[in-house]
Short mmCIF file of C-alpha atoms in Angstrom, two decimals:
data_model
loop_
_atom_site.label_atom_id
_atom_site.label_comp_id
_atom_site.label_asym_id
_atom_site.label_seq_id
_atom_site.Cartn_x
_atom_site.Cartn_y
_atom_site.Cartn_z
CA UNK Y 329 102.08 135.18 94.02
CA UNK Y 330 100.76 135.30 90.60
CA UNK Y 331 102.49 134.41 87.22
CA UNK Y 332 103.79 137.59 87.29
CA UNK Y 333 105.82 137.33 90.31
CA UNK Y 334 107.45 134.14 88.80
CA UNK Y 335 110.80 133.87 90.89
CA UNK Y 336 113.87 134.54 88.78
CA UNK Y 337 114.78 130.37 89.28
CA UNK Y 338 111.73 129.24 87.45
CA UNK Y 339 112.68 129.53 83.87
CA UNK Y 340 115.36 127.48 85.24
CA UNK Y 341 112.91 124.78 86.38
CA UNK Y 342 110.26 124.85 83.54
CA UNK Y 343 111.61 121.93 81.47
CA UNK Y 344 111.48 119.79 84.13
CA UNK Y 345 108.05 120.75 85.33
CA UNK Y 346 107.35 120.39 81.85
CA UNK Y 347 108.85 116.85 81.70
CA UNK Y 348 106.63 115.41 84.91
CA UNK Y 349 103.73 116.98 83.73
CA UNK Y 350 104.40 114.47 80.74
CA UNK Y 351 105.69 111.67 82.68
CA UNK Y 352 102.36 112.25 84.33
CA UNK Y 353 100.03 112.33 81.40
CA UNK Y 354 101.70 109.24 80.01
CA UNK Y 355 100.67 107.26 82.87
CA UNK Y 356 98.10 108.51 84.89
CA UNK Y 357 98.86 108.48 89.08
CA UNK Y 358 96.04 106.41 90.39
CA UNK Y 359 94.40 109.16 92.31
CA UNK Y 360 92.44 108.31 95.66
CA UNK Y 361 91.52 108.96 98.29
CA UNK Y 362 94.06 109.66 101.63
CA UNK Y 363 92.24 108.76 104.72
CA UNK Y 364 95.25 110.79 106.58
CA UNK Y 365 94.67 114.06 104.79
CA UNK Y 366 90.69 115.00 105.95
CA UNK Y 367 90.62 117.80 107.36
CA UNK Y 368 88.48 116.76 110.10
CA UNK Y 369 91.29 114.11 111.33
CA UNK Y 370 94.05 117.01 111.17
CA UNK Y 371 91.77 119.59 112.92
CA UNK Y 372 91.18 116.71 115.39
CA UNK Y 373 95.32 116.23 116.00
CA UNK Y 374 95.13 120.09 116.75
CA UNK Y 375 92.55 119.93 119.39
CA UNK Y 376 94.84 116.77 120.92
CA UNK Y 377 97.60 119.25 120.94
CA UNK Y 378 94.87 121.78 122.75
CA UNK Y 379 95.01 124.59 119.37
CA UNK Y 380 91.43 125.92 117.96
CA UNK Y 381 91.57 124.92 114.09
CA UNK Y 382 88.76 126.46 111.85
CA UNK Y 383 85.27 125.29 111.27
CA UNK Y 384 85.43 122.15 109.17
CA UNK Y 385 81.83 122.56 107.50
CA UNK Y 386 82.47 125.79 105.79
CA UNK Y 387 86.72 125.79 105.41
CA UNK Y 388 88.71 126.63 101.75
CA UNK Y 389 91.07 124.02 101.51
CA UNK Y 390 93.64 123.39 99.04
CA UNK Y 391 95.28 120.77 97.40
CA UNK Y 392 98.82 120.78 96.10
CA UNK Y 393 99.45 117.99 93.29
CA UNK Y 394 95.88 116.78 92.94
CA UNK Y 395 95.97 114.46 90.47
CA UNK Y 396 92.44 114.27 88.75
CA UNK Y 397 91.18 114.61 92.40
CA UNK Y 398 90.69 111.50 93.63
CA UNK Y 399 91.26 113.18 97.40
CA UNK Y 400 89.97 116.45 97.09
CA UNK Y 401 86.44 115.54 95.08
CA UNK Y 402 85.48 113.30 97.58
CA UNK Y 403 86.07 116.33 100.15
CA UNK Y 404 83.89 118.93 98.24
CA UNK Y 405 81.16 115.96 97.97
CA UNK Y 406 80.94 115.35 102.02
CA UNK Y 407 81.99 118.64 102.75
CA UNK Y 408 78.77 120.81 100.22
CA UNK Y 409 79.81 123.73 102.33
CA UNK Y 410 83.85 123.40 102.26
CA UNK Y 411 85.86 125.74 99.48
CA UNK Y 412 87.94 123.40 97.83
CA UNK Y 413 90.68 124.04 95.44
CA UNK Y 414 93.31 121.52 93.48
CA UNK Y 415 95.85 122.27 91.33
CA UNK Y 416 98.37 119.55 89.14
CA UNK Y 417 100.65 119.99 86.16
CA UNK Y 418 98.74 117.01 84.37
CA UNK Y 419 96.09 118.55 82.33
CA UNK Y 420 95.45 115.11 81.05
CA UNK Y 421 94.71 114.15 84.84
CA UNK Y 422 92.55 117.55 85.71
CA UNK Y 423 90.51 117.03 82.39
CA UNK Y 424 89.61 113.70 83.90
CA UNK Y 425 88.74 115.17 87.70
CA UNK Y 426 86.77 118.42 85.56
CA UNK Y 427 84.44 115.49 84.26
CA UNK Y 428 83.92 114.09 86.89
CA UNK Y 429 83.41 117.33 89.68
CA UNK Y 430 81.10 118.64 86.59
CA UNK Y 431 78.69 115.94 86.35
CA UNK Y 432 78.19 115.22 89.95
CA UNK Y 433 77.50 118.45 90.12
CA UNK Y 434 80.07 120.05 92.51
CA UNK Y 435 80.42 123.85 92.54
CA UNK Y 436 82.80 123.96 95.17
CA UNK Y 437 85.72 122.27 94.27
CA UNK Y 438 87.54 123.70 91.11
CA UNK Y 439 90.38 122.16 89.58
CA UNK Y 440 93.05 123.83 87.72
CA UNK Y 441 96.27 122.22 85.56
CA UNK Y 442 98.92 125.29 87.64
CA UNK Y 443 102.39 124.82 89.33
CA UNK Y 444 102.37 125.87 92.90
CA UNK Y 445 104.68 128.40 92.04
CA UNK Y 446 101.14 130.73 90.24
CA UNK Y 447 99.65 130.60 93.89
CA UNK Y 448 99.40 133.72 95.50
CA UNK Y 449 97.49 136.17 97.59
CA UNK Y 450 94.18 136.33 94.63
CA UNK Y 451 93.67 132.64 95.72
CA UNK Y 452 92.99 133.35 99.27
CA UNK Y 453 94.04 132.16 102.35
CA UNK Y 454 93.17 128.42 102.80
CA UNK Y 455 92.55 126.25 106.39
CA UNK Y 456 93.69 123.25 105.53
CA UNK Y 457 96.46 122.89 102.38
CA UNK Y 458 97.25 119.29 101.73
CA UNK Y 459 100.31 118.07 100.25
CA UNK Y 460 100.80 114.41 99.43
CA UNK Y 461 103.24 112.96 97.15
CA UNK Y 462 104.79 116.40 95.90
CA UNK Y 463 107.58 117.64 98.04
CA UNK Y 464 109.88 114.68 97.08
CA UNK Y 465 109.69 114.59 93.80
CA UNK Y 466 110.25 118.34 92.77
CA UNK Y 467 113.53 120.76 92.33
CA UNK Y 468 114.40 123.09 95.02
CA UNK Y 469 112.65 125.93 94.09
CA UNK Y 470 108.84 123.97 93.56
CA UNK Y 471 109.79 121.90 97.39
CA UNK Y 472 110.18 125.76 98.48
CA UNK Y 473 107.51 126.95 96.69
CA UNK Y 474 104.61 124.80 98.28
CA UNK Y 475 106.36 125.94 102.24
CA UNK Y 476 105.65 129.20 101.04
CA UNK Y 477 102.81 128.63 100.25
CA UNK Y 478 101.54 127.00 103.40
CA UNK Y 479 103.18 129.93 105.13
CA UNK Y 480 102.03 132.74 102.91
CA UNK Y 481 98.21 131.11 102.27
CA UNK Y 482 97.54 129.50 105.84
CA UNK Y 483 94.95 131.32 107.70
CA UNK Y 484 95.83 132.40 111.53
CA UNK Y 485 94.68 129.07 112.93
CA UNK Y 486 95.35 126.58 109.43
CA UNK Y 487 96.81 123.75 109.31
CA UNK Y 488 98.92 121.88 106.36
CA UNK Y 489 99.86 118.56 105.90
CA UNK Y 490 102.58 117.67 103.58
CA UNK Y 491 104.50 114.00 102.88
CA UNK Y 492 107.90 113.47 101.96
CA UNK Y 493 110.36 110.51 101.72
CA UNK Y 494 112.61 110.33 104.99
CA UNK Y 495 116.29 109.46 104.85
CA UNK Y 496 118.19 107.92 106.48
CA UNK Y 497 115.51 104.92 106.22
CA UNK Y 498 115.44 105.50 102.10
CA UNK Y 499 118.97 104.61 101.73
CA UNK Y 500 118.27 101.28 100.26
CA UNK Y 501 115.00 102.98 98.11
CA UNK Y 502 117.65 105.16 96.57
CA UNK Y 503 119.96 101.90 95.62
CA UNK Y 504 117.06 100.79 94.37
CA UNK Y 505 116.36 103.64 91.96
CA UNK Y 506 119.94 103.93 90.72
CA UNK Y 507 119.91 100.48 89.50
CA UNK Y 508 117.23 100.86 88.04
CA UNK Y 509 117.89 104.51 86.64
CA UNK Y 510 120.90 103.26 85.35
CA UNK Y 511 119.22 99.94 83.29
CA UNK Y 512 116.69 102.28 81.64
CA UNK Y 513 117.42 106.01 81.98
CA UNK Y 514 118.16 106.11 77.67
CA UNK Y 515 114.13 104.47 77.18
CA UNK Y 516 111.91 108.25 76.49
CA UNK Y 517 108.91 106.71 76.27
CA UNK Y 518 107.35 106.19 79.94
CA UNK Y 519 105.26 103.60 79.32
CA UNK Y 520 107.98 101.50 78.34
CA UNK Y 521 110.31 102.86 81.07
CA UNK Y 522 108.60 101.62 83.52
CA UNK Y 523 108.07 98.26 81.61
CA UNK Y 524 111.90 98.10 81.01
CA UNK Y 525 112.09 98.94 85.02
CA UNK Y 526 109.65 95.91 86.24
CA UNK Y 527 111.72 93.38 83.84
CA UNK Y 528 114.46 94.68 85.20
CA UNK Y 529 113.52 93.85 88.80
CA UNK Y 530 112.02 90.51 88.20
CA UNK Y 531 115.42 89.50 86.82
CA UNK Y 532 117.28 90.99 89.35
CA UNK Y 533 115.60 90.18 92.13
CA UNK Y 534 116.13 86.31 91.85
CA UNK Y 535 119.31 86.65 91.79
CA UNK Y 536 121.04 88.65 94.18
CA UNK Y 537 122.29 86.82 96.83
CA UNK Y 538 120.60 87.09 100.68
CA UNK Y 539 124.41 85.59 102.05
CA UNK Y 540 125.28 89.65 102.80
CA UNK Y 541 123.55 92.27 104.37
CA UNK Y 542 124.30 93.92 101.02
CA UNK Y 543 122.48 91.37 99.62
CA UNK Y 544 119.68 90.51 101.84
CA UNK Y 545 118.36 94.29 102.36
CA UNK Y 546 118.24 94.92 98.08
CA UNK Y 547 116.76 91.66 97.76
CA UNK Y 548 114.42 92.76 100.19
CA UNK Y 549 113.02 96.26 98.61
CA UNK Y 550 113.24 94.50 95.03
CA UNK Y 551 110.88 91.86 95.76
CA UNK Y 552 108.74 94.40 97.65
CA UNK Y 553 108.77 96.59 94.36
CA UNK Y 554 107.49 93.67 92.14
CA UNK Y 555 104.61 93.74 93.34
CA UNK Y 556 103.56 97.50 92.95
CA UNK Y 557 100.98 99.09 90.23
CA UNK Y 558 103.56 100.24 87.81
CA UNK Y 559 102.54 103.95 87.68
CA UNK Y 560 103.54 103.56 91.25
CA UNK Y 561 107.09 102.17 90.64
CA UNK Y 562 107.63 105.18 87.67
CA UNK Y 563 106.60 107.96 89.57
CA UNK Y 564 107.95 106.39 92.78
CA UNK Y 565 111.54 105.16 91.00
CA UNK Y 566 112.05 106.74 87.71
CA UNK Y 567 110.97 110.46 87.77
CA UNK Y 568 113.96 112.92 87.69
CA UNK Y 569 113.11 113.78 90.91
CA UNK Y 570 113.02 112.37 94.07
CA UNK Y 571 114.96 113.83 97.05
CA UNK Y 572 114.19 112.34 100.44
CA UNK Y 573 115.38 114.13 103.63
CA UNK Y 574 115.65 114.28 107.40
CA UNK Y 575 112.68 114.93 109.41
CA UNK Y 576 115.32 117.78 110.54
CA UNK Y 577 116.25 119.10 107.16
CA UNK Y 578 112.23 119.08 106.41
CA UNK Y 579 111.37 121.27 109.66
CA UNK Y 580 114.33 123.24 109.17
CA UNK Y 581 112.73 123.94 105.40
CA UNK Y 582 109.95 125.06 107.11
CA UNK Y 583 110.72 127.49 109.63
CA UNK Y 584 112.46 129.73 107.19
CA UNK Y 585 108.89 129.50 105.93
CA UNK Y 586 107.22 130.97 109.41
CA UNK Y 587 105.92 127.76 109.92
CA UNK Y 588 106.68 125.19 112.88
CA UNK Y 589 106.10 121.41 113.10
CA UNK Y 590 102.76 120.39 115.20
CA UNK Y 591 103.44 116.54 114.57
CA UNK Y 592 103.22 113.80 112.31
CA UNK Y 593 99.54 112.31 111.14
CA UNK Y 594 100.03 109.49 112.33
CA UNK Y 595 100.54 110.92 116.19
CA UNK Y 596 101.45 107.33 118.12
CA UNK Y 597 104.92 106.92 115.93
CA UNK Y 598 105.65 110.32 118.45
CA UNK Y 599 105.26 107.83 121.61
CA UNK Y 600 108.55 106.60 122.74
CA UNK Y 601 107.11 103.73 124.97
CA UNK Y 602 105.36 102.44 121.75
CA UNK Y 603 109.19 101.44 120.33
CA UNK Y 604 109.37 99.63 124.21
CA UNK Y 605 111.25 100.11 127.14
CA UNK Y 606 115.12 99.30 126.07
CA UNK Y 607 114.08 101.89 122.88
CA UNK Y 608 112.36 104.64 124.87
CA UNK Y 609 114.99 105.00 127.35
CA UNK Y 610 117.42 105.01 124.84
CA UNK Y 611 115.64 107.90 123.05
CA UNK Y 612 115.50 109.75 126.56
CA UNK Y 613 119.06 109.82 126.69
CA UNK Y 614 119.26 110.76 123.04
CA UNK Y 615 116.97 113.77 122.62
CA UNK Y 616 116.87 115.13 126.35
CA UNK Y 617 113.48 116.21 125.53
CA UNK Y 618 113.91 117.97 122.21
CA UNK Y 619 111.25 117.73 120.19
CA UNK Y 620 112.91 117.30 116.78
CA UNK Y 621 116.42 115.76 118.05
CA UNK Y 622 113.53 112.72 119.70
CA UNK Y 623 111.72 112.78 115.98
CA UNK Y 624 115.29 112.16 114.08
CA UNK Y 625 116.51 109.59 115.96
CA UNK Y 626 112.88 107.65 116.23
CA UNK Y 627 113.78 107.83 112.13
CA UNK Y 628 117.42 106.53 112.87
CA UNK Y 629 116.52 103.81 114.73
CA UNK Y 630 113.34 102.41 112.37
CA UNK Y 631 114.85 102.78 109.33
CA UNK Y 632 111.31 104.82 108.58
CA UNK Y 633 110.71 105.95 104.99
CA UNK Y 634 107.66 108.00 104.54
CA UNK Y 635 106.75 110.82 107.33
CA UNK Y 636 102.93 112.82 106.76
CA UNK Y 637 103.82 115.86 108.64
CA UNK Y 638 101.30 118.50 109.90
CA UNK Y 639 102.31 121.91 109.65
CA UNK Y 640 101.52 125.47 110.89
CA UNK Y 641 101.90 129.27 111.63
CA UNK Y 642 104.56 129.49 114.02
CA UNK Y 643 102.55 132.17 115.75
CA UNK Y 644 99.48 129.76 116.52
CA UNK Y 645 102.29 127.22 117.55
CA UNK Y 646 102.07 129.50 121.45
CA UNK Y 647 99.30 126.87 123.54
CA UNK Y 648 100.54 123.95 122.54
CA UNK Y 649 100.39 121.68 124.80
CA UNK Y 650 102.24 118.53 124.10
CA UNK Y 651 101.84 116.24 126.59
CA UNK Y 652 98.71 113.45 124.95
CA UNK Y 653 96.28 113.94 127.39
CA UNK Y 654 93.84 111.65 127.55
CA UNK Y 655 90.67 114.27 128.87
CA UNK Y 656 91.41 116.35 125.33
CA UNK Y 657 89.97 113.55 123.79
CA UNK Y 658 86.26 114.53 125.39
CA UNK Y 659 86.44 116.89 122.31
CA UNK Y 660 86.45 114.40 119.80
CA UNK Y 661 84.94 111.87 118.21
CA UNK Y 662 87.02 108.39 117.87
CA UNK Y 663 86.33 104.81 116.43
CA UNK Y 664 87.89 101.24 116.19
CA UNK Y 665 88.04 98.54 114.12
CA UNK Y 666 88.36 95.53 117.22
CA UNK Y 667 88.13 92.22 117.42
CA UNK Y 668 87.73 90.67 120.91
CA UNK Y 669 89.44 87.43 122.43
CA UNK Y 670 88.24 86.30 125.68
CA UNK Y 671 91.35 85.48 128.27
CA UNK Y 672 91.83 82.64 129.79
CA UNK Y 673 88.76 80.73 132.32
CA UNK Y 674 88.09 82.17 134.95
CA UNK Y 675 90.59 85.19 134.48
CA UNK Y 676 87.80 87.99 133.45
CA UNK Y 677 90.87 89.77 131.07
CA UNK Y 678 89.44 89.89 127.11
CA UNK Y 679 92.46 91.13 124.34
CA UNK Y 680 91.36 94.11 121.86
CA UNK Y 681 92.83 93.68 118.24
CA UNK Y 682 93.01 96.38 115.70
CA UNK Y 683 93.59 95.63 112.02
CA UNK Y 684 97.17 96.04 112.27
CA UNK Y 685 97.50 93.89 115.39
CA UNK Y 686 98.02 96.19 118.26
CA UNK Y 687 96.38 95.06 121.04
CA UNK Y 688 94.95 95.97 124.58
CA UNK Y 689 94.31 93.67 127.32
CA UNK Y 690 92.16 94.43 130.50
CA UNK Y 691 90.12 92.48 133.04
CA UNK Y 692 87.96 95.83 134.08
CA UNK Y 693 84.11 94.77 133.14
CA UNK Y 694 84.14 98.72 133.14
CA UNK Y 695 86.15 98.80 129.93
CA UNK Y 696 85.05 95.60 128.48
CA UNK Y 697 81.66 97.45 128.13
CA UNK Y 698 83.13 100.55 126.56
CA UNK Y 699 85.15 99.20 124.41
CA UNK Y 700 82.02 96.97 122.65
CA UNK Y 701 80.24 100.12 122.44
CA UNK Y 702 83.14 101.53 120.40
CA UNK Y 703 83.38 98.20 118.36
CA UNK Y 704 79.37 98.13 117.75
CA UNK Y 705 79.56 101.81 116.53
CA UNK Y 706 82.02 101.37 113.91
CA UNK Y 707 82.28 102.38 110.97
CA UNK Y 708 80.52 105.24 113.12
CA UNK Y 709 82.19 107.25 115.57
CA UNK Y 710 81.63 107.29 119.54
CA UNK Y 711 81.96 110.04 121.92
CA UNK Y 712 84.28 109.12 124.82
CA UNK Y 713 81.17 110.69 126.97
CA UNK Y 714 78.79 107.93 125.36
CA UNK Y 715 81.57 105.23 126.44
CA UNK Y 716 81.71 105.54 129.59
CA UNK Y 717 77.45 106.27 129.67
CA UNK Y 718 77.75 102.10 128.03
CA UNK Y 719 80.16 101.24 130.84
CA UNK Y 720 78.63 103.23 133.69
CA UNK Y 721 74.88 104.25 133.04
CA UNK Y 722 74.12 104.59 136.94
CA UNK Y 723 77.45 105.70 138.14
CA UNK Y 724 79.08 107.10 135.16
CA UNK Y 725 81.69 109.99 136.87
CA UNK Y 726 83.27 106.64 139.29
CA UNK Y 727 84.29 105.20 136.04
CA UNK Y 728 84.99 107.60 133.70
CA UNK Y 729 88.97 107.39 135.41
CA UNK Y 730 89.09 103.23 133.80
CA UNK Y 731 87.45 104.10 130.12
CA UNK Y 732 89.98 107.37 129.95
CA UNK Y 733 93.21 105.84 130.64
CA UNK Y 734 91.83 102.27 128.38
CA UNK Y 735 91.43 105.21 125.67
CA UNK Y 736 94.83 107.16 126.45
CA UNK Y 737 96.49 103.61 125.72
CA UNK Y 738 94.85 102.87 122.75
CA UNK Y 739 95.53 106.53 121.38
CA UNK Y 740 99.69 105.81 122.44
CA UNK Y 741 99.14 102.56 121.11
CA UNK Y 742 97.70 103.84 117.56
CA UNK Y 743 94.53 101.93 118.21
CA UNK Y 744 92.16 104.74 117.37
CA UNK Y 745 90.70 106.99 115.04
CA UNK Y 746 90.31 110.55 115.75
CA UNK Y 747 87.55 113.07 114.02
CA UNK Y 748 86.38 116.28 115.13
CA UNK Y 749 82.91 115.94 114.27
CA UNK Y 750 80.20 112.81 114.35
CA UNK Y 751 81.01 110.15 111.25
CA UNK Y 752 77.44 108.60 111.62
CA UNK Y 753 76.94 106.09 109.04
CA UNK Y 754 73.78 104.38 107.77
CA UNK Y 755 72.98 100.76 108.64
CA UNK Y 756 71.88 97.72 106.41
CA UNK Y 757 68.57 96.95 108.15
CA UNK Y 758 67.64 100.18 107.06
CA UNK Y 759 63.73 99.93 105.21
CA UNK Y 760 64.94 102.24 101.97
CA UNK Y 761 68.90 101.97 102.38
CA UNK Y 762 70.47 105.51 100.40
CA UNK Y 763 74.49 105.15 99.49
CA UNK Y 764 76.15 107.84 99.24
CA UNK Y 765 76.01 110.11 96.68
CA UNK Y 766 79.41 110.13 95.60
CA UNK Y 767 79.52 106.00 95.55
CA UNK Y 768 75.86 105.94 93.49
CA UNK Y 769 77.89 108.33 90.82
CA UNK Y 770 80.86 106.16 91.05
CA UNK Y 771 78.79 102.93 90.34
CA UNK Y 772 76.71 103.59 87.93
CA UNK Y 773 79.48 104.97 85.58
CA UNK Y 774 81.56 101.70 86.20
CA UNK Y 775 83.80 102.54 88.66
CA UNK Y 776 85.79 99.54 90.56
CA UNK Y 777 86.41 102.28 93.50
CA UNK Y 778 84.78 104.59 95.44
CA UNK Y 779 85.22 106.82 98.38
CA UNK Y 780 83.76 105.95 101.68
CA UNK Y 781 82.61 108.31 104.38
CA UNK Y 782 85.69 107.32 106.19
CA UNK Y 783 87.69 108.92 103.47
CA UNK Y 784 88.79 105.41 101.84
CA UNK Y 785 89.13 103.42 98.81
CA UNK Y 786 86.19 101.21 98.57
CA UNK Y 787 86.06 98.44 95.46
CA UNK Y 788 83.13 97.88 93.92
CA UNK Y 789 82.09 94.67 92.19
CA UNK Y 790 79.83 94.28 89.35
CA UNK Y 791 77.46 93.87 92.11
CA UNK Y 792 77.79 96.49 93.91
CA UNK Y 793 78.14 98.89 90.50
CA UNK Y 794 74.22 96.92 89.65
CA UNK Y 795 73.13 97.99 93.61
CA UNK Y 796 74.67 100.86 95.13
CA UNK Y 797 73.25 103.35 92.14
CA UNK Y 798 69.40 102.02 93.12
CA UNK Y 799 69.81 102.84 96.49
CA UNK Y 800 68.36 106.52 96.65
CA UNK Y 801 66.27 106.57 99.31
CA UNK Y 802 63.41 105.94 97.35
CA UNK Y 803 63.43 101.64 97.63
CA UNK Y 804 62.43 98.95 99.92
CA UNK Y 805 63.50 95.45 99.46
CA UNK Y 806 61.09 94.24 97.14
CA UNK Y 807 61.79 96.97 94.47
CA UNK Y 808 65.27 96.30 94.59
CA UNK Y 809 64.76 93.12 94.01
CA UNK Y 810 63.10 94.29 91.18
CA UNK Y 811 65.43 96.80 89.63
CA UNK Y 812 68.41 94.63 90.03
CA UNK Y 813 66.85 91.28 88.14
CA UNK Y 814 66.10 93.77 85.43
CA UNK Y 815 69.22 95.47 85.72
CA UNK Y 816 71.68 91.88 85.79
CA UNK Y 817 69.21 91.16 82.94
CA UNK Y 818 70.50 94.08 80.51
CA UNK Y 819 73.81 92.65 81.40
CA UNK Y 820 73.39 89.12 80.48
CA UNK Y 821 74.42 88.06 83.93
CA UNK Y 822 72.40 85.03 85.83
CA UNK Y 823 72.53 84.36 89.36
CA UNK Y 824 74.06 80.95 90.03
CA UNK Y 825 73.67 78.06 92.63
CA UNK Y 826 75.78 75.18 92.47
CA UNK Y 827 77.64 76.97 89.42
CA UNK Y 828 73.75 75.78 87.50
CA UNK Y 829 71.79 79.31 86.14
CA UNK Y 830 68.89 80.04 88.43
CA UNK Y 831 65.67 80.30 86.05
CA UNK Y 832 62.90 79.72 88.28
CA UNK Y 833 61.29 83.35 88.64
CA UNK Y 834 60.80 82.72 92.82
CA UNK Y 835 64.34 80.90 93.33
CA UNK Y 836 65.50 83.93 91.63
CA UNK Y 837 63.39 86.68 93.82
CA UNK Y 838 64.50 84.96 96.54
CA UNK Y 839 68.63 84.98 95.90
CA UNK Y 840 68.23 88.06 94.37
CA UNK Y 841 67.37 89.20 98.10
CA UNK Y 842 70.18 87.11 99.85
CA UNK Y 843 72.56 88.55 97.64
CA UNK Y 844 71.14 92.58 98.41
CA UNK Y 845 70.93 91.32 102.07
CA UNK Y 846 74.48 90.19 101.79
CA UNK Y 847 75.44 93.28 99.49
CA UNK Y 848 74.20 95.73 101.90
CA UNK Y 849 75.61 94.03 105.47
CA UNK Y 850 78.32 94.82 102.92
CA UNK Y 851 78.14 98.49 101.86
CA UNK Y 852 77.30 99.41 105.52
CA UNK Y 853 80.70 97.80 106.64
CA UNK Y 854 82.16 99.93 104.36
CA UNK Y 855 81.03 102.97 105.57
CA UNK Y 856 79.15 103.63 102.60
CA UNK Y 857 75.91 103.61 103.39
CA UNK Y 858 74.29 107.09 104.51
CA UNK Y 859 72.71 107.57 107.84
CA UNK Y 860 68.40 108.30 108.43
CA UNK Y 861 68.44 112.27 108.40
CA UNK Y 862 65.96 112.00 111.66
#
């Protein structure tokens, strides 16, 4: 749709769009990467369902509601042959993103201040469409436009991800939202409104009784909100629009736009067994193997409040294979951040635990070897074939079933990350370490946050801001030490030992080298170092 094809209802919502833009200009939403939206992850999920997603490297990517480009700029930086377009109503945030992209010399990303209602055929087809944090916060006409754009502008095998607030779990949050609006709706200035709403929350949360079910639920929500950022409170709870819906309502709306629901980005949430035997039996009884009913009853039972749903063109759904066969992982690259705890002496058992406390316990030496190799490669990826080889190099074919069974169990529990292509990260031991270009740019400009190779947000402290720009692959440890000390001197920073400044030159160099080793180890673990091209 071009601007000349604007629907008749658009003039009616123009004031609402203008108010939304003004509120985001006044309190910009924190713009950051969302790992689940990365096309490498979306394409991997498509492969697990036996689809053929568009090639990643040359993909055309659209982000609806890109804010200052915190999600799409890292995509453009890490996919230099892709073509990226981000749109947002906020002129302030678009200008911020444009400055960042232009300063980085990124010629493959365009950021435009416009509404999704203005996206049309002239913009061409897109292989991946991202709409995170928009759908529930806009009028019905714009929600329809989001799904229409996904239906009309997706390439034949393209994939879209749309996030939204979910009912019935969002009911209690609506109570909080209504209460905050009742208190602060009369305040026109967004910053003052957010501040007054936060004061109200702090006052209310300590005075609501936990003796009743209502009071207990309300206080839990208030205590959670009290720790959130002002920009989140403003745009999540105080915007004119916040329209949570059931997954059924969302999927039906998508179907009207000739789209089909493939699944959610957190695949394990779709698997009934993950909720326990009794709940799985109840879900089976209620849904009778109907996908949408199954998802709806999961939301009812769990009180889920947020979804990130993947949509494809209805015509693409023909070859979809719903049962998740672990063997399809063979075409993918997997990663997992795990810790291992040995079982009782003599049991031969080990428990592998991820960062959300999900576990896999096994006494198989073959699986132990495979998972040890998986752990060693993190934050990079490994293929199942490599894990099988690591587990039993001489008899890989005989032991692949045990490895695939373990990977399948981890997949169903949400312990694995999937990628359509390998993710290689650099080591702290490299003679001349290289930080990824995006991190070097952000650090050189004093940013406290950047995005890593896993498309995750990573913090940069003052030491990182000084060291990372030096990691361009031309300096060994001694050169890094010299330049880091010079950079610290320029900031009037001093290395200390036992709270006392280190003044002796040799001691300063020793301390700086230790700091560099520590920082490089941290940067490698955070997937901020570039892998050796060899």
